[in-house]
Coordinates of C-alpha atoms and ligand atoms in Angstrom, one line a residue:
M403 CA 87.4 121.4 15.9
L404 CA 85.0 119.9 18.4
H405 CA 81.5 119.4 17.6
A406 CA 78.6 119.4 19.9
P407 CA 76.0 116.7 20.0
L408 CA 72.8 117.1 18.3
S409 CA 70.9 118.4 21.2
S410 CA 73.3 121.1 22.0
V411 CA 73.1 122.1 18.3
H412 CA 69.2 122.4 18.6
R413 CA 69.8 124.6 21.8
N414 CA 72.4 126.8 20.3
S415 CA 71.3 127.4 16.9
A416 CA 70.5 131.2 16.4
S417 CA 67.8 130.5 14.0
P418 CA 66.4 127.0 14.7
S419 CA 64.6 125.5 11.9
P420 CA 62.3 122.6 12.7
S421 CA 63.0 120.7 9.6
L422 CA 66.9 121.5 9.3
P423 CA 68.6 122.0 12.5
R424 CA 72.1 123.5 12.0
L425 CA 74.3 120.5 12.4
S426 CA 77.9 119.9 11.5
T427 CA 79.1 120.2 7.8
P428 CA 81.6 117.9 5.9
S429 CA 85.3 118.4 7.0
L430 CA 88.4 118.3 4.9
C431 CA 90.4 115.2 5.0
P432 CA 93.7 116.3 6.9
S433 CA 95.8 114.1 4.5
S434 CA 94.5 115.8 1.4
P435 CA 92.9 119.1 1.6
S436 CA 91.1 118.6 -1.6
C437 CA 89.4 115.4 -0.3
V438 CA 86.0 116.2 1.2
R439 CA 85.2 113.6 3.5
P440 CA 81.6 112.4 4.3
T441 CA 81.3 113.0 8.1
C442 CA 79.3 111.0 10.6
L443 CA 77.9 113.4 12.9
R444 CA 78.2 111.1 15.7
S445 CA 81.9 110.6 14.7
R446 CA 82.4 114.2 15.4
H447 CA 80.7 114.2 18.6
V448 CA 82.9 111.5 19.8
L449 CA 86.0 113.5 19.2
S450 CA 84.8 115.6 22.1
F451 CA 83.6 112.8 24.4
S452 CA 86.0 110.1 25.1
V453 CA 83.6 107.7 26.6
S454 CA 82.0 106.7 23.4
P455 CA 84.4 104.0 22.2
K456 CA 82.7 102.8 19.2
T457 CA 82.2 106.2 18.0
H458 CA 86.0 106.5 18.0
L459 CA 86.3 103.6 15.5
R460 CA 84.0 105.4 13.0
A461 CA 85.8 108.7 13.7
K462 CA 89.0 106.9 13.1
S463 CA 88.1 105.1 9.9
K464 CA 87.2 108.6 8.4
S465 CA 90.7 110.1 9.5
V466 CA 92.3 107.7 7.0
G467 CA 92.0 108.9 3.4
L468 CA 88.7 107.7 2.0
K469 CA 88.2 106.3 -1.3
V470 CA 85.1 108.0 -2.5
N471 CA 83.6 106.0 -5.2
C472 CA 80.1 107.4 -5.7
S473 CA 78.8 107.4 -9.3
A474 CA 78.3 110.6 -11.4
G475 CA 74.6 110.1 -11.0
E476 CA 72.6 110.0 -7.9
P477 CA 74.5 109.0 -4.9
L478 CA 73.9 105.5 -3.2
K479 CA 71.5 105.4 -0.3
V480 CA 72.0 102.3 1.7
M481 CA 70.1 100.8 4.9
I482 CA 71.8 98.2 6.9
S483 CA 69.9 96.2 9.4
G484 CA 70.2 93.1 11.6
A485 CA 69.9 91.9 15.1
P486 CA 72.3 93.3 17.7
A487 CA 76.0 92.2 17.1
S488 CA 75.0 91.0 13.6
G489 CA 78.1 92.9 12.5
K490 CA 76.5 96.2 11.3
G491 CA 79.1 98.5 12.7
T492 CA 81.9 96.1 11.3
Q493 CA 80.5 96.2 7.8
C494 CA 79.7 100.0 7.9
E495 CA 83.4 100.7 8.5
L496 CA 84.4 98.7 5.4
I497 CA 81.6 100.2 3.4
V498 CA 82.3 103.7 4.2
K499 CA 86.1 103.0 3.3
K500 CA 85.2 101.6 -0.1
F501 CA 82.1 103.8 -1.1
G502 CA 82.6 107.0 0.7
L503 CA 79.0 107.2 2.1
V504 CA 78.1 109.2 5.0
H505 CA 77.4 106.8 7.8
I506 CA 74.6 107.5 10.2
S507 CA 74.3 105.3 13.0
T508 CA 71.6 105.9 15.6
G509 CA 73.3 103.8 18.2
D510 CA 76.5 106.0 17.8
L511 CA 74.5 109.2 17.7
L512 CA 72.7 108.3 20.8
R513 CA 75.7 107.0 22.8
A514 CA 77.5 110.5 21.9
E515 CA 74.4 112.3 23.4
V516 CA 74.8 110.1 26.6
S517 CA 78.5 110.9 26.8
A518 CA 77.9 114.5 26.5
G519 CA 75.3 114.2 29.2
T520 CA 72.6 116.2 27.0
D521 CA 68.9 116.1 27.7
I522 CA 68.6 113.9 24.8
G523 CA 71.4 111.8 26.3
N524 CA 69.9 111.6 29.6
K525 CA 66.5 110.5 28.4
A526 CA 67.9 108.0 26.1
K527 CA 70.2 106.5 28.7
E528 CA 67.6 104.7 30.7
F529 CA 66.1 103.1 27.6
M530 CA 69.4 101.9 26.2
N531 CA 70.8 100.7 29.4
A532 CA 67.6 98.6 29.8
G533 CA 68.1 97.2 26.4
K534 CA 64.9 98.9 25.0
L535 CA 64.3 101.3 22.1
V536 CA 64.6 105.0 22.7
P537 CA 61.3 106.8 21.9
D538 CA 60.7 107.3 18.1
E539 CA 60.4 111.0 18.2
I540 CA 64.0 111.5 19.6
V541 CA 65.6 109.2 17.2
T542 CA 63.7 110.3 14.2
A543 CA 64.4 113.9 14.6
M544 CA 68.0 113.1 14.8
V545 CA 68.1 111.0 11.6
T546 CA 66.1 113.1 9.5
A547 CA 68.1 116.1 10.4
R548 CA 71.3 114.4 9.7
L549 CA 70.1 113.0 6.5
S550 CA 69.0 116.4 5.1
L551 CA 72.6 117.8 5.4
P552 CA 74.5 118.4 2.3
D553 CA 77.1 115.8 2.7
A554 CA 74.7 113.1 2.9
Q555 CA 72.7 114.5 0.0
E556 CA 76.0 114.8 -2.1
K557 CA 77.9 111.6 -1.1
G558 CA 75.0 109.2 -0.3
W559 CA 74.3 107.7 3.0
L560 CA 74.5 104.6 4.8
L561 CA 71.8 104.4 7.6
D562 CA 72.8 101.9 10.3
G563 CA 70.1 101.0 13.0
Y564 CA 67.3 103.1 11.7
P565 CA 64.5 102.6 11.1
R566 CA 64.0 100.2 14.1
S567 CA 60.2 100.1 14.2
Y568 CA 57.4 100.3 11.7
A569 CA 56.5 103.8 12.8
Q570 CA 60.2 104.7 12.1
A571 CA 60.0 103.3 8.8
Q572 CA 56.8 105.2 8.0
S573 CA 58.3 108.4 9.1
L574 CA 61.0 108.2 6.3
E575 CA 58.3 107.0 3.9
E576 CA 56.2 110.0 4.6
R577 CA 59.5 112.1 3.8
K578 CA 60.0 110.1 0.6
I579 CA 63.3 108.9 2.1
R580 CA 63.9 105.5 0.6
P581 CA 67.1 103.5 0.3
D582 CA 68.4 102.0 -3.1
I583 CA 69.2 98.7 -1.0
Y584 CA 68.2 97.4 2.4
I585 CA 70.6 95.0 3.5
V586 CA 70.0 92.5 6.3
L587 CA 72.7 90.6 8.1
D588 CA 71.5 87.4 9.1
V589 CA 73.2 85.6 12.2
P590 CA 71.8 82.8 14.4
D591 CA 70.8 83.9 17.8
E592 CA 73.5 82.1 19.9
I593 CA 76.1 83.5 17.8
L594 CA 74.7 87.0 18.5
I595 CA 74.8 86.5 22.2
D596 CA 78.3 85.3 22.1
R597 CA 79.4 88.3 19.9
C598 CA 77.8 90.9 22.1
V599 CA 79.2 89.4 25.4
G600 CA 82.6 89.2 24.0
R601 CA 82.7 92.6 22.2
R602 CA 85.3 94.9 23.6
L603 CA 86.0 98.4 22.4
D604 CA 89.1 100.5 22.3
P605 CA 88.3 103.9 23.8
V606 CA 91.4 105.3 22.0
T607 CA 91.2 104.0 18.6
G608 CA 87.5 103.2 18.5
K609 CA 88.3 99.9 17.2
I610 CA 85.8 97.0 17.7
Y611 CA 87.3 93.8 19.0
H612 CA 86.0 90.5 20.3
I613 CA 87.9 88.5 22.9
K614 CA 87.8 85.3 20.9
N615 CA 87.1 86.3 17.2
F616 CA 89.2 89.5 17.0
P617 CA 91.4 89.8 19.9
P618 CA 93.7 92.9 20.6
E619 CA 96.9 93.0 18.9
T620 CA 98.9 94.0 22.1
E621 CA 98.8 93.6 25.9
E622 CA 98.6 97.5 26.0
I623 CA 95.3 97.6 24.1
K624 CA 94.0 94.7 25.9
A625 CA 94.4 96.6 29.1
R626 CA 92.4 99.6 28.2
L627 CA 89.6 97.8 26.4
V628 CA 85.9 98.5 27.5
T629 CA 82.6 96.8 27.3
R630 CA 79.5 98.4 26.4
P631 CA 77.0 98.8 29.1
D632 CA 74.3 97.0 27.2
D633 CA 76.4 94.1 26.3
T634 CA 75.4 91.8 29.2
E635 CA 73.6 88.7 28.2
E636 CA 70.3 89.7 29.9
K637 CA 70.4 92.9 27.9
V638 CA 71.4 91.4 24.7
K639 CA 68.5 88.9 24.9
S640 CA 66.0 91.9 25.4
R641 CA 67.4 93.8 22.4
L642 CA 67.3 90.8 20.5
E643 CA 63.7 90.1 21.4
I644 CA 62.7 93.7 20.5
Y645 CA 64.7 93.4 17.2
K646 CA 62.5 90.3 16.3
Q647 CA 59.4 91.9 17.2
N648 CA 59.9 94.7 14.8
A649 CA 61.8 93.3 12.0
Q650 CA 59.2 91.7 10.1
A651 CA 57.1 95.0 10.1
I652 CA 59.9 97.0 8.9
L653 CA 60.9 94.5 6.2
S654 CA 57.4 94.9 4.5
T655 CA 58.3 98.4 3.8
Y656 CA 61.6 97.6 2.0
L657 CA 60.8 94.3 0.6
S658 CA 61.5 95.2 -2.9
V659 CA 65.0 96.5 -2.2
M660 CA 65.8 93.8 0.5
N661 CA 68.8 91.7 0.5
K662 CA 69.6 89.1 3.2
I663 CA 73.1 88.3 3.6
D664 CA 74.6 85.4 5.8
G665 CA 76.6 87.4 8.5
N666 CA 77.8 84.3 10.3
R667 CA 80.9 84.2 8.0
P668 CA 84.4 85.7 8.5
K669 CA 83.8 89.5 8.1
D670 CA 85.8 89.9 4.8
V671 CA 83.8 87.2 3.3
V672 CA 80.5 89.0 4.3
F673 CA 81.9 92.3 3.1
S674 CA 82.7 90.7 -0.4
E675 CA 79.1 89.9 -0.7
V676 CA 78.0 93.4 0.4
D677 CA 80.5 94.9 -1.8
S678 CA 79.3 93.1 -4.9
L679 CA 75.8 94.0 -4.1
L680 CA 76.5 97.7 -3.6
S681 CA 78.6 97.9 -6.6
R682 CA 75.8 96.3 -8.7
V683 CA 73.4 99.0 -7.5
Q684 CA 76.0 101.7 -7.8
N685 CA 76.6 100.7 -11.4
D686 CA 72.9 100.4 -12.2
K687 CA 72.5 104.0 -11.1
A688 CA 75.4 105.2 -13.0
K689 CA 74.4 103.5 -16.0
T690 CA 70.7 104.8 -15.8
T691 CA 72.3 108.4 -15.7
K692 CA 74.8 107.8 -18.2
L693 CA 73.1 105.8 -20.8
E694 CA 69.9 107.8 -20.8
N695 CA 68.5 108.0 -24.4
T696 CA 71.1 105.8 -25.7
V697 CA 70.0 102.2 -25.7
Y698 CA 67.5 102.0 -28.5
G699 CA 66.4 105.6 -27.7
I700 CA 64.3 104.6 -25.0
S701 CA 64.1 107.6 -22.6
L702 CA 63.8 107.0 -19.0
P703 CA 64.3 109.5 -16.3
S704 CA 67.4 109.4 -14.3
N705 CA 67.6 106.6 -11.7
W706 CA 64.3 105.1 -13.3
A707 CA 65.0 101.6 -12.6
T708 CA 65.6 101.9 -9.0
K709 CA 62.8 104.3 -8.4
K710 CA 60.4 102.0 -10.0
E711 CA 61.3 99.0 -8.1
G712 CA 61.1 101.1 -5.1
K713 CA 57.4 101.4 -5.7
W714 CA 56.8 97.7 -5.7
R715 CA 54.7 96.9 -2.6
G716 CA 54.7 93.0 -2.6
I717 CA 52.7 90.2 -3.8
P718 CA 49.0 91.0 -4.4
T719 CA 46.7 88.7 -2.4
R720 CA 43.4 86.8 -3.4
L721 CA 45.3 85.4 -6.3
N722 CA 43.1 82.1 -6.4
N723 CA 40.0 84.2 -7.1
I724 CA 39.5 83.9 -10.9
P725 CA 38.7 86.1 -13.0
H726 CA 41.3 88.4 -11.3
S727 CA 40.3 92.0 -10.5
R728 CA 41.5 94.7 -12.7
E729 CA 43.8 95.9 -10.1
I730 CA 45.7 92.6 -10.0
R731 CA 45.9 92.4 -13.7
T732 CA 47.3 96.1 -13.8
Y733 CA 49.7 95.2 -11.1
F734 CA 51.2 92.4 -13.1
Y735 CA 51.2 94.2 -16.3
D736 CA 53.1 97.0 -14.6
D737 CA 55.6 94.6 -12.9
V738 CA 56.4 92.9 -16.2
L739 CA 56.6 96.1 -17.9
Q740 CA 59.1 97.6 -15.5
A741 CA 61.3 94.4 -15.7
T742 CA 61.3 94.5 -19.5
Q743 CA 62.2 98.2 -19.8
R744 CA 64.8 97.7 -17.3
A745 CA 66.4 94.8 -19.1
I746 CA 66.3 96.5 -22.7
Y747 CA 67.6 99.7 -21.2
D748 CA 70.6 97.6 -19.9
G749 CA 71.2 96.5 -23.6
K750 CA 69.7 93.0 -23.3
T751 CA 68.4 91.8 -26.7
R752 CA 67.1 88.2 -26.0
L753 CA 64.6 88.3 -23.3
K754 CA 62.0 85.9 -21.8
V755 CA 58.9 86.7 -19.6
E756 CA 57.4 83.9 -17.8
I757 CA 54.1 84.9 -16.0
N758 CA 52.0 82.3 -14.3
I759 CA 49.4 83.8 -12.5
P760 CA 46.3 81.8 -12.2
E761 CA 44.6 83.3 -15.2
L762 CA 47.4 82.3 -17.4
N763 CA 47.7 78.7 -16.1
P764 CA 46.8 76.5 -19.1
D765 CA 43.8 75.1 -17.3
V766 CA 42.1 78.5 -16.8
Y767 CA 43.9 80.5 -19.7
R768 CA 42.2 83.8 -20.5
I769 CA 43.7 84.9 -23.7
G770 CA 42.5 88.4 -22.9
T771 CA 44.8 88.9 -19.9
L772 CA 47.7 87.8 -22.2
M773 CA 46.8 90.2 -24.9
E774 CA 46.5 93.0 -22.4
L775 CA 49.9 92.4 -21.2
V776 CA 51.2 92.4 -24.7
R777 CA 49.4 95.8 -25.5
V778 CA 50.7 97.3 -22.2
I779 CA 54.4 96.3 -23.2
A780 CA 54.0 97.2 -26.9
L781 CA 52.4 100.6 -26.4
S782 CA 54.9 101.7 -23.8
F783 CA 57.8 101.1 -26.2
A784 CA 55.6 102.8 -28.9
D785 CA 55.0 105.8 -26.9
D786 CA 58.7 106.0 -26.8
G787 CA 58.9 106.4 -30.6
K788 CA 59.8 102.7 -31.1
R789 CA 58.5 100.6 -33.8
V790 CA 57.0 97.4 -32.3
K791 CA 56.1 94.3 -34.0
V792 CA 53.7 92.0 -32.0
C793 CA 54.1 88.4 -33.4
V794 CA 51.8 85.6 -33.2
Q795 CA 52.6 82.3 -35.0
G796 CA 50.5 81.3 -37.7
S797 CA 49.6 77.9 -38.9
M798 CA 52.6 75.8 -39.1
G799 CA 53.1 72.9 -41.5
E800 CA 51.3 72.1 -44.8
G801 CA 48.2 70.2 -45.9
A802 CA 46.9 67.4 -43.4
L803 CA 49.9 68.2 -41.3
A804 CA 49.1 72.0 -40.9
G805 CA 48.2 73.0 -37.3
M806 CA 48.5 75.7 -34.6
P807 CA 48.4 75.5 -31.0
L808 CA 44.9 75.6 -29.6
Q809 CA 45.8 78.4 -27.2
L810 CA 46.5 80.7 -29.9
A811 CA 43.8 80.3 -32.3
G812 CA 41.9 83.5 -33.1
T813 CA 44.8 85.4 -31.3
R814 CA 45.9 87.4 -34.3
K815 CA 42.4 88.6 -34.9
I816 CA 41.9 89.6 -31.3
L817 CA 45.2 91.6 -31.7
E818 CA 44.1 93.3 -34.8
F819 CA 40.6 94.4 -33.2
M820 CA 41.9 95.4 -29.9
D821 CA 41.7 99.2 -28.8
W822 CA 45.4 100.4 -29.6
G823 CA 44.5 103.9 -28.4
D824 CA 43.3 106.9 -30.1
H825 CA 46.6 108.0 -31.5
G826 CA 46.6 105.5 -34.4
A827 CA 49.4 103.4 -32.9
L828 CA 48.4 100.3 -34.8
G829 CA 49.8 100.3 -38.1
T830 CA 52.4 102.9 -37.5
F831 CA 54.2 102.2 -34.1
V832 CA 52.7 98.8 -33.6
K833 CA 52.4 96.2 -36.2
I834 CA 51.0 92.6 -36.0
G835 CA 52.9 90.1 -37.6
S836 CA 53.8 86.3 -37.5
I837 CA 56.9 84.3 -36.4
G838 CA 59.6 83.9 -39.1
A839 CA 62.6 85.4 -40.7
K840 CA 60.5 87.1 -43.4
E841 CA 58.5 88.9 -40.8
V842 CA 61.4 91.2 -39.8
D843 CA 61.4 94.5 -41.5
E844 CA 64.1 96.9 -41.6
Q845 CA 62.0 99.7 -39.6
D846 CA 61.0 97.3 -36.7
D847 CA 62.8 98.2 -33.5
I848 CA 61.6 95.5 -31.2
F849 CA 59.8 92.3 -31.5
I850 CA 57.3 90.9 -29.0
L851 CA 56.7 87.1 -29.7
V852 CA 53.3 85.9 -28.0
A853 CA 53.6 82.6 -26.3
P854 CA 55.4 80.9 -29.1
Q855 CA 55.0 77.2 -28.8
N856 CA 55.0 73.9 -30.7
A857 CA 51.8 72.7 -32.3
V858 CA 51.2 68.9 -32.3
G859 CA 53.4 67.4 -34.9
N860 CA 55.1 70.8 -35.8
C861 CA 58.1 72.5 -34.3
I862 CA 58.4 76.3 -33.9
I863 CA 62.2 76.3 -33.5
D864 CA 63.3 77.0 -37.0
D865 CA 60.9 79.9 -37.4
L866 CA 62.0 81.4 -34.3
R867 CA 65.7 80.9 -34.7
G868 CA 65.2 82.4 -38.3
M869 CA 63.5 85.4 -37.0
T870 CA 66.0 86.2 -34.2
E871 CA 68.8 85.9 -36.5
S872 CA 67.2 88.4 -38.9
A873 CA 66.4 90.7 -35.9
G874 CA 70.3 90.9 -35.1
M875 CA 70.9 93.1 -32.2
R876 CA 67.2 94.3 -31.9
P877 CA 65.6 93.2 -28.8
V878 CA 63.3 90.2 -29.1
I879 CA 60.9 89.6 -26.1
L880 CA 59.3 86.1 -25.8
I881 CA 56.1 86.2 -23.6
N882 CA 55.4 82.9 -22.0
P883 CA 57.1 80.7 -24.6
R884 CA 56.3 77.1 -24.3
L885 CA 59.1 75.1 -25.9
K886 CA 58.7 72.1 -23.8
D887 CA 57.6 68.6 -25.2
L888 CA 54.2 68.1 -26.2
P889 CA 52.2 64.9 -26.0
G890 CA 51.3 64.0 -29.6
S891 CA 47.7 62.7 -30.5
S892 CA 49.0 59.2 -30.0
G893 CA 49.9 60.2 -26.4
I894 CA 53.6 59.7 -27.0
M895 CA 55.7 62.8 -26.2
Q896 CA 56.7 64.8 -29.2
T897 CA 60.5 65.2 -29.0
M898 CA 61.1 66.6 -32.5
G899 CA 63.8 69.3 -32.4
R900 CA 64.2 69.0 -28.7
D901 CA 67.8 69.6 -28.3
K902 CA 67.5 72.5 -30.7
R903 CA 64.7 73.8 -28.7
L904 CA 66.1 73.6 -25.4
E905 CA 69.4 75.2 -26.5
Y906 CA 67.5 78.1 -28.2
A907 CA 65.3 78.7 -25.3
A908 CA 68.4 78.8 -22.8
S909 CA 69.9 81.5 -25.1
F910 CA 66.9 84.0 -23.7
E911 CA 67.3 85.6 -20.5
N912 CA 64.5 85.7 -17.9
C913 CA 63.8 89.2 -17.3
Y914 CA 60.6 88.4 -15.4
F915 CA 59.3 85.4 -13.6
F916 CA 56.4 84.8 -11.6
R917 CA 54.7 81.6 -10.3
L918 CA 52.6 80.6 -7.5
L919 CA 53.7 77.5 -5.5
Y920 CA 51.4 74.8 -4.4
F921 CA 51.8 71.5 -2.8
A922 CA 52.8 69.1 -5.5
G923 CA 50.0 68.0 -7.6
T924 CA 47.4 70.7 -6.2
Q925 CA 46.3 73.9 -7.3
Y926 CA 45.0 74.9 -3.7
P927 CA 45.9 76.3 -1.3
I928 CA 48.7 78.7 -2.6
M929 CA 51.8 78.0 -0.5
G930 CA 53.8 80.9 -1.7
A931 CA 55.2 82.6 -4.8
L932 CA 58.5 83.1 -6.7
R933 CA 59.2 86.2 -8.3
M934 CA 62.1 87.7 -10.2
S935 CA 62.1 91.1 -11.9
Y936 CA 65.3 92.2 -13.8
P937 CA 67.8 92.8 -12.6
Y938 CA 67.0 91.8 -8.9
P939 CA 67.3 88.4 -7.5
Y940 CA 64.7 85.7 -7.3
E941 CA 62.5 86.3 -4.3
L942 CA 60.7 83.4 -2.5
Y943 CA 57.6 84.4 -0.7
K944 CA 55.4 82.3 1.8
R945 CA 51.7 83.0 1.9
V946 CA 50.5 83.3 5.4
D947 CA 46.9 83.7 6.6
Q948 CA 46.3 86.4 9.1
P949 CA 43.8 86.5 11.8
S950 CA 41.9 89.1 10.2
K951 CA 41.2 86.6 7.4
K952 CA 43.5 88.6 5.1
E953 CA 46.5 87.0 3.7
E954 CA 50.1 88.2 3.3
Y955 CA 53.2 87.2 1.3
I956 CA 56.3 87.2 3.6
L957 CA 59.7 87.1 1.8
L958 CA 61.6 84.0 2.9
S959 CA 64.8 84.1 0.9
T960 CA 66.3 85.6 -2.3
F961 CA 68.4 83.7 -4.8
D962 CA 70.8 84.9 -7.6
G963 CA 69.5 82.2 -10.0
R964 CA 66.2 80.2 -10.2
P965 CA 66.2 78.2 -7.0
S966 CA 66.0 74.4 -7.3
I967 CA 63.0 72.5 -5.8
D968 CA 65.3 71.6 -2.7
E969 CA 66.3 75.2 -2.2
V970 CA 62.6 76.2 -2.2
N971 CA 61.7 73.3 0.2
D972 CA 64.6 74.1 2.5
A973 CA 63.7 77.7 2.7
F974 CA 60.2 76.9 3.6
I975 CA 61.2 74.6 6.5
G976 CA 63.8 77.1 7.6
K977 CA 66.9 75.2 6.9
P978 CA 70.1 77.1 6.5
R979 CA 71.3 76.9 3.0
N980 CA 74.7 75.1 3.5
Q981 CA 72.9 72.2 5.5
V982 CA 72.8 68.7 4.0
K983 CA 69.2 68.3 2.5
N984 CA 66.7 65.9 3.9
T985 CA 65.8 63.2 1.4
S986 CA 62.0 63.0 2.2
G987 CA 59.4 65.3 3.7
I988 CA 55.8 66.6 3.1
W989 CA 57.3 69.7 1.5
G990 CA 56.7 68.6 -2.1
F991 CA 56.2 71.9 -3.9
L992 CA 56.5 72.5 -7.6
S993 CA 58.6 70.1 -9.3
S994 CA 59.6 70.1 -12.9
I995 CA 58.3 73.7 -13.6
L996 CA 60.9 75.1 -11.3
Q997 CA 63.6 73.5 -13.3
Ligands
AP5_1475 P1 73.2 100.0 18.3 O1 74.5 100.7 18.7 O2 72.6 100.3 17.0 O3 73.2 98.5 18.6 P2 72.7 97.3 17.8 O4 71.8 97.5 16.7 O5 72.2 96.5 19.1 O6 73.9 96.6 17.2 P3 75.3 96.5 17.9 O7 76.2 98.0 17.8 O8 75.4 96.0 19.2 O9 76.1 95.6 16.8 P4 76.4 95.6 15.3 O10 75.6 94.9 14.6 O11 76.9 97.0 15.0 O12 77.8 94.6 15.5 P5 79.4 94.9 15.5 O13 79.8 95.3 14.1 O14 79.7 96.0 16.8 O15 72.1 100.6 19.3 C1 72.3 100.6 20.6 C2 71.0 101.0 21.4 O16 70.6 102.3 21.0 C3 69.8 100.3 21.1 O17 69.6 99.1 21.9 C4 68.6 101.1 21.4 O18 68.3 101.4 22.8 C5 69.3 102.6 20.9 N1 68.8 102.7 19.4 C6 69.6 102.7 18.3 N2 68.9 102.9 17.2 C7 67.7 103.3 17.6 C8 66.5 103.5 17.0 N3 66.3 103.7 15.6 N4 65.3 103.6 17.7 C9 65.3 103.4 18.9 N5 66.5 103.2 19.7 C10 67.5 103.1 19.0 O19 79.8 93.5 15.9 C11 79.4 93.0 17.2 C12 80.7 91.9 17.6 O20 80.9 90.8 16.7 C13 82.0 92.4 17.6 O21 82.7 92.1 18.7 C14 82.7 92.2 16.4 O22 84.0 92.2 16.5 C15 82.1 90.8 16.0 N6 81.9 90.6 14.6 C16 81.4 91.5 13.5 N7 81.3 90.8 12.5 C17 81.7 89.6 12.7 C18 81.9 88.5 12.0 N8 81.7 88.5 10.5 N9 82.3 87.3 12.3 C19 82.7 87.2 13.8 N10 82.6 88.3 14.6 C20 82.0 89.4 14.1

């Protein structure tokens, strides 16, 4: 069966609907009648128009039986982005094979229209051949129509080459179309130009070759290869320029789900990273659906974790203004809460929150902010019917050696007098306790330990350890623990129980981390920020002053684990990760605290 391009579908539709034009439906895999194959609209176009070589590739990849691997829950929604020739099409082919998503490539859709000589194609052609973007309204109509088809809804989608401008991203936002993950393939400019100029397409199979990197297998194939009209060096440079102009603006929309991947490696290596990312997101989604109401009875709606992270809108600005506004505080409470819930929902039981916004820096320390944060977390679990014990260490040691950290003095009283809502949560679902094994009651479900730390001359570790042992598999959350060495009254560092403390602290997993970055030894100006919100990677941001006197945080890089100082510095000066590090430089950011 031949399929008409989108524009002709519009024209021929008996009852055209502005929101959902009649387009193609999923087809059955010829090799297995029971295998419903997600179908790329553009692939189907291409079957009728032989001049669209790349389209053939994608059509062909679908004619081989696909391994459809979608979770039982909501299907995956993926966006892939990157400069021209960064390898999007190449990776999409592999993703489709593995994950069975419906591949929607705007470049392919447009080339099919051009090949078919439709009105849309004729309009698009001049822009494409000049290496420019086709007007938004044309592309957006095509994409949103395609996304709304049942196969994309059921199998999930892989959007390639869209959005390509801020306006396009906003069009999707307005329709509440958001990806679970936004992959950016990162490849240096000179490599991109070489890849484009050397790209060749097989009009028969649709396979993408490269004269050097992936030469054709036979002389016969070589003889029939064609070059894309926009693959000249001059046009590639124009496309690259346009990509760069738009990339940052689009990124701001998808920061919270963005994952940058080094695309300058063999395609299989790139794919193994893409594969593990998508598998993780897919597992998260499946777990969220499957395990609902099963981990400590915390009920979360389907796909809760991803949706919540999707609402995140970047680092708030004006963080050096103290006291912080209520909006800023609420922002962080919410951010920490979501990460903590996701981690507990995933079955994690030993968790650590480290949040170092200026109000919680030791010099400024507003205990009220810490208490509010604790209340937000405790009440959210209490709302879910859990019995939460909020624990503040009491006085440690005896007689003349008794003591407690200055920062925590009066904390317990404040907690007791705080407003815990009108429903009598305090005393029933929320209890205030101390730190120690005997504080663990049978009915307690979750423990929140408020800034556990050593007092001069006293080490908290034994009480902490005793408490967590008694808690067993029940979650224990440490909020801003300070288990590092303290200077004693003599000025000598107190190292009592050091090994035990560090080993113990390491047994807790960070579910949230936030720290502002400054030049070493200063608290001004803010250079950037490091954030991690479970289960997502560490994100490194650079603070940038805007001409309008506003500031903005721009994502520089992501890291699977907490980055070292060298990694942070390298990211700030734009050095690739695998390059040998400089031994000196002005970029002395945070030191020991990042370790
Ligand atoms: P489109 O087709 O989307 O082009 P593009 O974004 O420029 O991307 P390419 O298709 O050129 O490259 P690719 O990243 O898919 O790389 P590939 O895998 O082929 O769009 C074309 C035009 O349509 C646009 O210019 C615009 O006019 C218009 N358009 C599209 N979307 C639009 C929108 N949303 N709004 C407005 N206009 C729009 O690989 C490239 C080469 O590198 C190949 O030879 C391949 O073999 C090789 N290669 C791939 N991976 C590797 C690797 N890992 N190592 C070595 N070589 C590799």
